mmCIF file of C-alpha atoms in Angstrom:
data_model
loop_
_atom_site.group_PDB
_atom_site.id
_atom_site.type_symbol
_atom_site.label_atom_id
_atom_site.label_comp_id
_atom_site.label_asym_id
_atom_site.label_seq_id
_atom_site.Cartn_x
_atom_site.Cartn_y
_atom_site.Cartn_z
ATOM 1 C CA MET A 166 14.694 -11.506 -3.981
ATOM 2 C CA TYR A 167 16.691 -8.783 -2.273
ATOM 3 C CA SER A 168 20.434 -8.757 -1.694
ATOM 4 C CA LYS A 169 21.742 -8.129 1.844
ATOM 5 C CA GLU A 170 22.498 -4.532 0.940
ATOM 6 C CA GLU A 171 19.046 -4.012 -0.578
ATOM 7 C CA LEU A 172 17.433 -5.431 2.572
ATOM 8 C CA ARG A 173 19.540 -3.130 4.721
ATOM 9 C CA GLN A 174 18.487 -0.133 2.612
ATOM 10 C CA LEU A 175 14.820 -1.207 2.729
ATOM 11 C CA ASN A 176 15.033 -1.408 6.531
ATOM 12 C CA ILE A 177 16.606 2.041 6.734
ATOM 13 C CA LEU A 178 13.920 3.472 4.441
ATOM 14 C CA PHE A 179 11.146 1.821 6.478
ATOM 15 C CA TRP A 180 12.325 3.400 9.742
ATOM 16 C CA GLU A 181 13.032 6.798 8.139
ATOM 17 C CA LYS A 182 9.514 6.869 6.695
ATOM 18 C CA PHE A 183 8.140 5.803 10.087
ATOM 19 C CA GLY A 184 9.810 8.820 11.697
ATOM 20 C CA GLN A 185 8.278 11.086 9.061
ATOM 21 C CA TYR A 186 4.884 9.444 9.537
ATOM 22 C CA CYS A 187 5.080 9.982 13.306
ATOM 23 C CA ALA A 188 5.806 13.679 12.787
ATOM 24 C CA VAL A 189 2.427 14.228 11.100
ATOM 25 C CA HIS A 190 0.239 11.553 12.707
ATOM 26 C CA PRO A 191 -2.772 13.044 14.565
ATOM 27 C CA ILE A 192 -2.075 11.094 17.780
ATOM 28 C CA LEU A 193 1.522 12.359 17.941
ATOM 29 C CA ARG A 194 1.461 15.679 16.094
ATOM 30 C CA ASN A 195 0.861 17.888 19.132
ATOM 31 C CA LYS A 196 3.042 15.881 21.485
ATOM 32 C CA SER A 197 6.664 16.788 21.923
ATOM 33 C CA ARG A 198 7.669 13.313 22.992
ATOM 34 C CA LYS A 199 9.643 10.578 21.433
ATOM 35 C CA TRP A 200 8.966 6.929 22.013
ATOM 36 C CA MET A 201 10.027 5.719 25.433
ATOM 37 C CA LEU A 202 11.784 2.560 24.148
ATOM 38 C CA HIS A 203 14.772 2.093 26.507
ATOM 39 C CA ARG A 204 14.094 5.230 28.549
ATOM 40 C CA THR A 205 11.568 3.579 30.875
ATOM 41 C CA LYS A 206 13.422 4.537 34.093
ATOM 42 C CA VAL A 207 13.208 0.881 35.108
ATOM 43 C CA LYS A 208 16.397 -1.125 34.648
ATOM 44 C CA ASP A 209 16.151 -3.821 31.949
ATOM 45 C CA VAL A 210 12.617 -2.847 30.895
ATOM 46 C CA ALA A 211 12.239 -1.616 27.319
ATOM 47 C CA PHE A 212 9.692 -1.134 24.563
ATOM 48 C CA ARG A 213 10.348 -2.435 21.059
ATOM 49 C CA PHE A 214 8.910 -2.241 17.581
ATOM 50 C CA GLU A 215 9.434 -5.293 15.397
ATOM 51 C CA VAL A 216 8.439 -6.014 11.799
ATOM 52 C CA ASN A 217 9.290 -8.862 9.432
ATOM 53 C CA ARG A 218 7.847 -10.682 6.431
ATOM 54 C CA GLU A 219 4.844 -12.050 8.356
ATOM 55 C CA ASN A 220 3.808 -9.598 11.072
ATOM 56 C CA ALA A 221 4.481 -6.470 13.073
ATOM 57 C CA ARG A 222 4.722 -6.298 16.862
ATOM 58 C CA VAL A 223 4.705 -3.719 19.600
ATOM 59 C CA MET A 224 6.179 -5.099 22.794
ATOM 60 C CA LEU A 225 7.263 -4.511 26.337
ATOM 61 C CA GLU A 226 10.362 -6.552 27.056
ATOM 62 C CA LEU A 227 11.971 -7.549 30.343
ATOM 63 C CA GLY A 228 15.607 -8.294 29.673
ATOM 64 C CA SER A 229 17.424 -8.629 32.975
ATOM 65 C CA ARG A 230 20.234 -11.179 32.864
ATOM 66 C CA ASN A 231 19.268 -12.032 36.434
ATOM 67 C CA GLU A 232 16.517 -14.589 35.904
ATOM 68 C CA ASP A 233 15.004 -14.040 39.352
ATOM 69 C CA LEU A 234 14.645 -10.291 38.770
ATOM 70 C CA ARG A 235 13.270 -10.825 35.270
ATOM 71 C CA LEU A 236 10.643 -13.270 36.498
ATOM 72 C CA LYS A 237 9.804 -11.072 39.491
ATOM 73 C CA ALA A 238 9.091 -8.182 37.114
ATOM 74 C CA PHE A 239 6.999 -10.414 34.848
ATOM 75 C CA GLU A 240 4.932 -11.730 37.767
ATOM 76 C CA PHE A 241 4.426 -8.172 38.996
ATOM 77 C CA LEU A 242 3.137 -7.099 35.585
ATOM 78 C CA GLU A 243 0.823 -10.111 35.481
ATOM 79 C CA ARG A 244 -0.776 -8.890 38.710
ATOM 80 C CA TYR A 245 -1.532 -5.614 36.907
ATOM 81 C CA LYS A 246 -2.637 -7.303 33.678
ATOM 82 C CA SER A 247 -5.953 -5.457 33.588
ATOM 83 C CA ILE A 248 -4.126 -2.108 33.623
ATOM 84 C CA ILE A 249 -1.507 -3.174 31.046
ATOM 85 C CA GLU A 250 -4.191 -4.495 28.666
ATOM 86 C CA ASP A 251 -6.680 -1.659 29.170
ATOM 87 C CA GLY A 252 -7.910 -0.236 25.863
ATOM 88 C CA PHE A 253 -6.511 -2.951 23.589
ATOM 89 C CA GLU A 254 -8.925 -4.570 21.155
ATOM 90 C CA LYS A 255 -7.713 -8.072 22.016
ATOM 91 C CA GLU A 256 -5.697 -9.598 24.839
ATOM 92 C CA LEU A 257 -1.965 -9.109 24.707
ATOM 93 C CA SER A 258 0.368 -12.078 24.353
ATOM 94 C CA TRP A 259 2.374 -12.807 27.502
ATOM 95 C CA GLU A 260 5.580 -14.809 26.981
ATOM 96 C CA PHE A 261 7.260 -16.006 30.144
ATOM 97 C CA PHE A 262 10.329 -17.066 28.144
ATOM 98 C CA HIS A 263 11.550 -15.938 24.739
ATOM 99 C CA GLU A 264 15.041 -16.232 23.310
ATOM 100 C CA ARG A 265 15.895 -13.222 21.164
ATOM 101 C CA GLU A 266 17.209 -14.203 17.749
ATOM 102 C CA ASP A 267 19.567 -11.248 17.481
ATOM 103 C CA SER A 268 21.365 -11.900 20.770
ATOM 104 C CA ASN A 269 20.290 -15.328 22.083
ATOM 105 C CA LYS A 270 19.302 -13.448 25.223
ATOM 106 C CA ALA A 271 16.447 -14.779 27.351
ATOM 107 C CA VAL A 272 13.658 -12.246 27.894
ATOM 108 C CA CYS A 273 10.058 -12.055 29.027
ATOM 109 C CA ARG A 274 7.780 -10.064 26.800
ATOM 110 C CA ILE A 275 4.278 -8.745 26.464
ATOM 111 C CA TYR A 276 3.110 -7.806 23.002
ATOM 112 C CA THR A 277 0.392 -7.265 20.467
ATOM 113 C CA GLN A 278 0.769 -8.383 16.889
ATOM 114 C CA LEU A 279 -0.561 -7.422 13.465
ATOM 115 C CA ASP A 280 -0.585 -10.482 11.210
ATOM 116 C CA GLY A 281 -0.537 -10.562 7.433
ATOM 117 C CA VAL A 282 1.810 -7.648 6.857
ATOM 118 C CA ASP A 283 5.177 -7.804 5.138
ATOM 119 C CA LEU A 284 8.078 -5.378 5.516
ATOM 120 C CA HIS A 285 8.881 -5.916 1.829
ATOM 121 C CA ARG A 286 5.484 -4.570 0.712
ATOM 122 C CA GLN A 287 5.778 -0.812 0.882
ATOM 123 C CA ASN A 288 2.050 -0.392 0.220
ATOM 124 C CA GLN A 289 1.476 -2.006 3.667
ATOM 125 C CA TRP A 290 3.754 0.397 5.505
ATOM 126 C CA PRO A 291 0.971 2.873 6.428
ATOM 127 C CA ASP A 292 -0.990 0.013 8.060
ATOM 128 C CA ILE A 293 2.112 -1.027 10.008
ATOM 129 C CA TYR A 294 2.846 2.564 11.037
ATOM 130 C CA ASN A 295 -0.735 3.094 12.256
ATOM 131 C CA PHE A 296 -0.577 -0.170 14.189
ATOM 132 C CA PHE A 297 2.753 0.859 15.759
ATOM 133 C CA ILE A 298 1.561 4.319 16.774
ATOM 134 C CA LYS A 299 -1.823 3.278 18.155
ATOM 135 C CA ASN A 300 -0.524 0.317 20.139
ATOM 136 C CA MET A 301 2.789 1.710 21.367
ATOM 137 C CA SER A 302 1.050 4.848 22.610
ATOM 138 C CA ARG A 303 -1.454 2.742 24.526
ATOM 139 C CA LEU A 304 1.178 0.331 25.912
ATOM 140 C CA GLU A 305 3.424 3.172 27.082
ATOM 141 C CA ASP A 306 0.534 5.054 28.686
ATOM 142 C CA ASN A 307 -0.642 1.936 30.528
ATOM 143 C CA PHE A 308 2.899 1.138 31.674
ATOM 144 C CA LEU A 309 3.318 4.642 33.094
ATOM 145 C CA LEU A 310 0.363 4.003 35.411
ATOM 146 C CA ILE A 311 2.317 1.258 37.207
ATOM 147 C CA ARG A 312 5.949 2.164 36.537
ATOM 148 C CA ASP A 313 6.629 3.580 39.999
ATOM 149 C CA LEU A 314 5.119 0.495 41.634
ATOM 150 C CA LEU A 315 7.337 -1.737 39.494
ATOM 151 C CA GLN A 316 10.426 0.274 40.456
ATOM 152 C CA GLU A 317 9.578 -0.186 44.129
ATOM 153 C CA GLU A 318 8.924 -3.907 43.672
ATOM 154 C CA LEU A 319 12.313 -4.471 42.041
ATOM 155 C CA LYS A 320 14.187 -2.669 44.836
ATOM 156 C CA HIS A 321 13.282 -5.374 47.331
#
């Protein structure tokens, strides 16, 4: 069992090692880009990595406090589901409503998940890192194909 401080240090180490892994990964090595995350150029649309004791997730999250705008964006993305999901081995999970544990904020999210991995098992970190890189790259690339259309949709 880890203390709070040990868990904090494990988390820091996990993300530091992920950064190092990204620097040498074949998919990312020749690219001079960082992950898009919150720099989507669409207000309240962000990408997130998440890992815990049971799974790892790569997600696109719609976090507008305005419920109508959030749902409008989600419905728009649903119309382009075939583009968003292109190239993924299995269908993505589409959550119309999710309450974030860290902020109690209501969000919509679209994600893929790797089950059976545990943040506390360092020998599983390479599997998690590969999952993150492969799926976040694909999700970002697919999102970029419709980003401008989404921006236009949310202006109206």
